[in-house]
PDB file of C-alpha atoms in Angstrom:
ATOM      1  CA  UNK A   1       0.000   0.000   0.000  1.00  0.00           C
ATOM      2  CA  UNK A   2       1.411   3.377  -0.976  1.00  0.00           C
ATOM      3  CA  UNK A   3       1.731   6.169   1.546  1.00  0.00           C
ATOM      4  CA  UNK A   4      -0.926   8.245  -0.273  1.00  0.00           C
ATOM      5  CA  UNK A   5      -3.424   5.383  -0.078  1.00  0.00           C
ATOM      6  CA  UNK A   6      -2.603   4.867   3.587  1.00  0.00           C
ATOM      7  CA  UNK A   7      -2.974   8.593   4.341  1.00  0.00           C
ATOM      8  CA  UNK A   8      -6.364   8.686   2.608  1.00  0.00           C
ATOM      9  CA  UNK A   9      -7.501   5.583   4.485  1.00  0.00           C
ATOM     10  CA  UNK A  10      -6.241   7.049   7.763  1.00  0.00           C
ATOM     11  CA  UNK A  11      -7.919  10.417   7.303  1.00  0.00           C
ATOM     12  CA  UNK A  12     -11.144   8.758   6.206  1.00  0.00           C
ATOM     13  CA  UNK A  13     -11.303   6.851   9.503  1.00  0.00           C
ATOM     14  CA  UNK A  14      -9.725   9.360  11.879  1.00  0.00           C
ATOM     15  CA  UNK A  15     -12.943  11.159  12.823  1.00  0.00           C
ATOM     16  CA  UNK A  16     -14.156   8.086  14.701  1.00  0.00           C
ATOM     17  CA  UNK A  17     -11.259   8.483  17.131  1.00  0.00           C
ATOM     18  CA  UNK A  18     -12.361  11.844  18.581  1.00  0.00           C
ATOM     19  CA  UNK A  19     -15.332  10.547  20.618  1.00  0.00           C
ATOM     20  CA  UNK A  20     -13.247   7.621  21.847  1.00  0.00           C
ATOM     21  CA  UNK A  21     -10.488   9.982  22.987  1.00  0.00           C
ATOM     22  CA  UNK A  22     -12.997  12.055  24.954  1.00  0.00           C
ATOM     23  CA  UNK A  23     -14.434   8.884  26.490  1.00  0.00           C
ATOM     24  CA  UNK A  24     -10.984   7.823  27.672  1.00  0.00           C
ATOM     25  CA  UNK A  25      -9.686  11.155  28.955  1.00  0.00           C
ATOM     26  CA  UNK A  26     -12.871  12.929  30.087  1.00  0.00           C
ATOM     27  CA  UNK A  27     -11.156  16.181  29.081  1.00  0.00           C
ATOM     28  CA  UNK A  28     -11.310  17.912  25.698  1.00  0.00           C
ATOM     29  CA  UNK A  29      -7.713  19.208  25.726  1.00  0.00           C
ATOM     30  CA  UNK A  30      -6.275  15.848  26.743  1.00  0.00           C
ATOM     31  CA  UNK A  31      -8.487  14.216  24.122  1.00  0.00           C
ATOM     32  CA  UNK A  32      -7.013  16.472  21.407  1.00  0.00           C
ATOM     33  CA  UNK A  33      -3.488  15.540  22.515  1.00  0.00           C
ATOM     34  CA  UNK A  34      -4.360  11.854  22.545  1.00  0.00           C
ATOM     35  CA  UNK A  35      -5.948  12.134  19.090  1.00  0.00           C
ATOM     36  CA  UNK A  36      -2.870  13.844  17.640  1.00  0.00           C
ATOM     37  CA  UNK A  37      -0.489  11.377  19.260  1.00  0.00           C
ATOM     38  CA  UNK A  38      -2.525   8.485  17.844  1.00  0.00           C
ATOM     39  CA  UNK A  39      -2.404   9.882  14.312  1.00  0.00           C
ATOM     40  CA  UNK A  40       1.320  10.562  14.643  1.00  0.00           C
ATOM     41  CA  UNK A  41       2.021   7.000  15.798  1.00  0.00           C
ATOM     42  CA  UNK A  42      -0.173   5.574  13.041  1.00  0.00           C
ATOM     43  CA  UNK A  43       1.752   7.558  10.436  1.00  0.00           C
ATOM     44  CA  UNK A  44       5.102   6.636  11.968  1.00  0.00           C
ATOM     45  CA  UNK A  45       4.166   2.936  11.983  1.00  0.00           C
ATOM     46  CA  UNK A  46       2.297   2.694   8.689  1.00  0.00           C
ATOM     47  CA  UNK A  47       4.514  -0.203   7.587  1.00  0.00           C
ATOM     48  CA  UNK A  48       3.053  -2.293  10.453  1.00  0.00           C
ATOM     49  CA  UNK A  49      -0.505  -1.931   9.144  1.00  0.00           C
ATOM     50  CA  UNK A  50      -1.604  -4.920   7.107  1.00  0.00           C
ATOM     51  CA  UNK A  51      -3.630  -3.864   4.070  1.00  0.00           C
ATOM     52  CA  UNK A  52      -7.168  -5.179   4.095  1.00  0.00           C
ATOM     53  CA  UNK A  53      -7.472  -5.414   7.878  1.00  0.00           C
ATOM     54  CA  UNK A  54      -9.735  -3.264  10.013  1.00  0.00           C
ATOM     55  CA  UNK A  55      -7.982   0.104  10.290  1.00  0.00           C
ATOM     56  CA  UNK A  56     -10.452   1.412  12.878  1.00  0.00           C
ATOM     57  CA  UNK A  57      -9.598  -1.420  15.248  1.00  0.00           C
ATOM     58  CA  UNK A  58      -5.897  -0.776  14.630  1.00  0.00           C
ATOM     59  CA  UNK A  59      -6.310   2.940  15.415  1.00  0.00           C
ATOM     60  CA  UNK A  60      -8.451   2.253  18.496  1.00  0.00           C
ATOM     61  CA  UNK A  61      -5.772  -0.126  19.784  1.00  0.00           C
ATOM     62  CA  UNK A  62      -3.044   2.467  19.255  1.00  0.00           C
ATOM     63  CA  UNK A  63      -5.110   5.101  21.082  1.00  0.00           C
ATOM     64  CA  UNK A  64      -5.940   2.808  23.986  1.00  0.00           C
ATOM     65  CA  UNK A  65      -2.298   1.781  24.413  1.00  0.00           C
ATOM     66  CA  UNK A  66      -1.124   5.408  24.369  1.00  0.00           C
ATOM     67  CA  UNK A  67      -3.736   6.317  26.971  1.00  0.00           C
ATOM     68  CA  UNK A  68      -2.761   3.409  29.251  1.00  0.00           C
ATOM     69  CA  UNK A  69       0.959   4.172  28.940  1.00  0.00           C
ATOM     70  CA  UNK A  70       0.398   7.856  29.708  1.00  0.00           C
ATOM     71  CA  UNK A  71      -1.742   6.962  32.705  1.00  0.00           C
ATOM     72  CA  UNK A  72       0.919   4.632  34.099  1.00  0.00           C
ATOM     73  CA  UNK A  73       3.651   7.174  33.434  1.00  0.00           C
ATOM     74  CA  UNK A  74       1.604   9.843  35.219  1.00  0.00           C
ATOM     75  CA  UNK A  75       1.253   7.677  38.314  1.00  0.00           C
ATOM     76  CA  UNK A  76       4.986   7.127  38.515  1.00  0.00           C
ATOM     77  CA  UNK A  77       5.841  10.783  38.035  1.00  0.00           C
ATOM     78  CA  UNK A  78       3.226  12.314  40.307  1.00  0.00           C
ATOM     79  CA  UNK A  79       5.358  14.995  41.866  1.00  0.00           C
ATOM     80  CA  UNK A  80       4.795  18.542  42.942  1.00  0.00           C
ATOM     81  CA  UNK A  81       7.100  21.491  42.405  1.00  0.00           C
ATOM     82  CA  UNK A  82       7.775  23.385  45.597  1.00  0.00           C
ATOM     83  CA  UNK A  83       8.575  26.992  44.663  1.00  0.00           C
ATOM     84  CA  UNK A  84       9.102  28.123  48.240  1.00  0.00           C
ATOM     85  CA  UNK A  85      12.237  26.101  48.991  1.00  0.00           C
ATOM     86  CA  UNK A  86      14.536  26.427  45.974  1.00  0.00           C
ATOM     87  CA  UNK A  87      12.324  24.472  43.567  1.00  0.00           C
ATOM     88  CA  UNK A  88      12.927  21.010  44.968  1.00  0.00           C
ATOM     89  CA  UNK A  89      10.808  18.159  43.727  1.00  0.00           C
ATOM     90  CA  UNK A  90       8.719  16.678  46.480  1.00  0.00           C
ATOM     91  CA  UNK A  91       7.060  13.335  46.241  1.00  0.00           C
ATOM     92  CA  UNK A  92       3.312  13.854  46.589  1.00  0.00           C
ATOM     93  CA  UNK A  93       2.632  10.789  48.723  1.00  0.00           C
ATOM     94  CA  UNK A  94       5.049  11.492  51.540  1.00  0.00           C
ATOM     95  CA  UNK A  95       4.079   9.919  54.829  1.00  0.00           C
ATOM     96  CA  UNK A  96       2.885  12.438  57.365  1.00  0.00           C
ATOM     97  CA  UNK A  97       3.735  12.344  61.023  1.00  0.00           C
ATOM     98  CA  UNK A  98       0.544  11.608  62.857  1.00  0.00           C
ATOM     99  CA  UNK A  99      -0.710  11.952  66.360  1.00  0.00           C
ATOM    100  CA  UNK A 100      -1.011   8.350  67.509  1.00  0.00           C
ATOM    101  CA  UNK A 101      -3.253   9.183  70.453  1.00  0.00           C
ATOM    102  CA  UNK A 102      -5.713  10.970  68.170  1.00  0.00           C
ATOM    103  CA  UNK A 103      -5.607   8.107  65.662  1.00  0.00           C
ATOM    104  CA  UNK A 104      -6.310   5.643  68.486  1.00  0.00           C
ATOM    105  CA  UNK A 105      -9.389   7.647  69.468  1.00  0.00           C
ATOM    106  CA  UNK A 106     -10.647   7.594  65.906  1.00  0.00           C
ATOM    107  CA  UNK A 107     -10.243   3.833  65.663  1.00  0.00           C
ATOM    108  CA  UNK A 108     -12.088   3.416  68.953  1.00  0.00           C
ATOM    109  CA  UNK A 109     -14.924   5.610  67.658  1.00  0.00           C
ATOM    110  CA  UNK A 110     -15.175   3.541  64.480  1.00  0.00           C
ATOM    111  CA  UNK A 111     -15.206   0.264  66.412  1.00  0.00           C
ATOM    112  CA  UNK A 112     -17.836   1.632  68.806  1.00  0.00           C
ATOM    113  CA  UNK A 113     -20.014   2.768  65.896  1.00  0.00           C
ATOM    114  CA  UNK A 114     -19.725  -0.672  64.276  1.00  0.00           C
ATOM    115  CA  UNK A 115     -20.538  -2.368  67.589  1.00  0.00           C
ATOM    116  CA  UNK A 116     -23.661  -0.211  67.973  1.00  0.00           C
ATOM    117  CA  UNK A 117     -25.056  -1.150  64.547  1.00  0.00           C
ATOM    118  CA  UNK A 118     -28.203  -3.281  64.579  1.00  0.00           C
ATOM    119  CA  UNK A 119     -27.213  -6.961  64.326  1.00  0.00           C
ATOM    120  CA  UNK A 120     -28.967  -7.365  60.986  1.00  0.00           C
ATOM    121  CA  UNK A 121     -26.468  -4.861  59.489  1.00  0.00           C
ATOM    122  CA  UNK A 122     -23.480  -5.516  61.743  1.00  0.00           C
ATOM    123  CA  UNK A 123     -22.938  -9.159  60.818  1.00  0.00           C
ATOM    124  CA  UNK A 124     -22.702  -8.710  57.013  1.00  0.00           C
ATOM    125  CA  UNK A 125     -20.692  -5.513  57.435  1.00  0.00           C
ATOM    126  CA  UNK A 126     -18.126  -7.173  59.715  1.00  0.00           C
ATOM    127  CA  UNK A 127     -17.721 -10.045  57.258  1.00  0.00           C
ATOM    128  CA  UNK A 128     -17.231  -7.556  54.430  1.00  0.00           C
ATOM    129  CA  UNK A 129     -14.792  -5.583  56.589  1.00  0.00           C
ATOM    130  CA  UNK A 130     -12.806  -8.777  57.195  1.00  0.00           C
ATOM    131  CA  UNK A 131     -12.372  -9.201  53.435  1.00  0.00           C
ATOM    132  CA  UNK A 132     -15.109 -11.569  52.379  1.00  0.00           C
ATOM    133  CA  UNK A 133     -16.727 -11.018  48.989  1.00  0.00           C
ATOM    134  CA  UNK A 134     -20.439 -10.320  48.671  1.00  0.00           C
ATOM    135  CA  UNK A 135     -21.249 -13.774  47.328  1.00  0.00           C
ATOM    136  CA  UNK A 136     -19.245 -15.429  50.136  1.00  0.00           C
ATOM    137  CA  UNK A 137     -21.159 -13.431  52.746  1.00  0.00           C
ATOM    138  CA  UNK A 138     -24.434 -14.448  51.090  1.00  0.00           C
ATOM    139  CA  UNK A 139     -23.452 -18.118  51.373  1.00  0.00           C
ATOM    140  CA  UNK A 140     -22.270 -17.777  54.989  1.00  0.00           C
ATOM    141  CA  UNK A 141     -25.426 -15.968  56.110  1.00  0.00           C
ATOM    142  CA  UNK A 142     -27.715 -17.965  53.820  1.00  0.00           C
ATOM    143  CA  UNK A 143     -29.198 -14.740  52.426  1.00  0.00           C
ATOM    144  CA  UNK A 144     -29.791 -13.555  48.852  1.00  0.00           C
ATOM    145  CA  UNK A 145     -26.931 -11.590  47.307  1.00  0.00           C
ATOM    146  CA  UNK A 146     -29.023  -8.438  46.871  1.00  0.00           C
ATOM    147  CA  UNK A 147     -30.020  -8.495  50.543  1.00  0.00           C
ATOM    148  CA  UNK A 148     -26.382  -8.720  51.606  1.00  0.00           C
ATOM    149  CA  UNK A 149     -25.397  -5.827  49.344  1.00  0.00           C
ATOM    150  CA  UNK A 150     -28.208  -3.609  50.595  1.00  0.00           C
ATOM    151  CA  UNK A 151     -27.470  -4.362  54.258  1.00  0.00           C
ATOM    152  CA  UNK A 152     -23.805  -3.487  53.796  1.00  0.00           C
ATOM    153  CA  UNK A 153     -24.814  -0.314  51.972  1.00  0.00           C
ATOM    154  CA  UNK A 154     -27.150   0.737  54.785  1.00  0.00           C
ATOM    155  CA  UNK A 155     -24.508  -0.146  57.391  1.00  0.00           C
ATOM    156  CA  UNK A 156     -22.049   2.172  55.642  1.00  0.00           C
ATOM    157  CA  UNK A 157     -24.666   4.893  55.519  1.00  0.00           C
ATOM    158  CA  UNK A 158     -25.342   4.551  59.242  1.00  0.00           C
ATOM    159  CA  UNK A 159     -21.637   4.588  60.049  1.00  0.00           C
ATOM    160  CA  UNK A 160     -21.102   7.750  58.009  1.00  0.00           C
ATOM    161  CA  UNK A 161     -23.845   9.521  59.926  1.00  0.00           C
ATOM    162  CA  UNK A 162     -22.624   8.316  63.330  1.00  0.00           C
ATOM    163  CA  UNK A 163     -18.901   8.924  62.974  1.00  0.00           C
ATOM    164  CA  UNK A 164     -17.894  12.569  63.229  1.00  0.00           C
ATOM    165  CA  UNK A 165     -14.955  13.933  61.334  1.00  0.00           C
ATOM    166  CA  UNK A 166     -12.055  15.435  63.199  1.00  0.00           C
TER     167      UNK A 166
END
């Protein structure tokens, strides 16, 4: 396939990428960047496209892979620039020094709130809190799955209303 044929085929199918880019990024500016990067990579790798195959699927795959790689790269490089202290890079997720006495009080409040839940909500919530899956809790309690999910939901709701924020 000549480069003119490929370019015509690419431009004829490129408009379908814009909505997909917006779906992935949820931001119009990021979507434009993703769209342009996808077209650039498609042009740079035109020799890898097999004539007669689905070009839309090929372009969607390129776009999805770029998005995933950028997302992973962004997680690794999540740093803030501190202008106050000589422009040092600070890692965003630094551990903070906490007040252990205050944290102990919070944990006690949470445990007390859980203990004071009605038993119909407390039992499924404690099992969920211990790491059981919804379907496992349903089997253990011999209850329908929807009932277990709703009881855990209402238990969370009650806990949110009972536990005050510090």
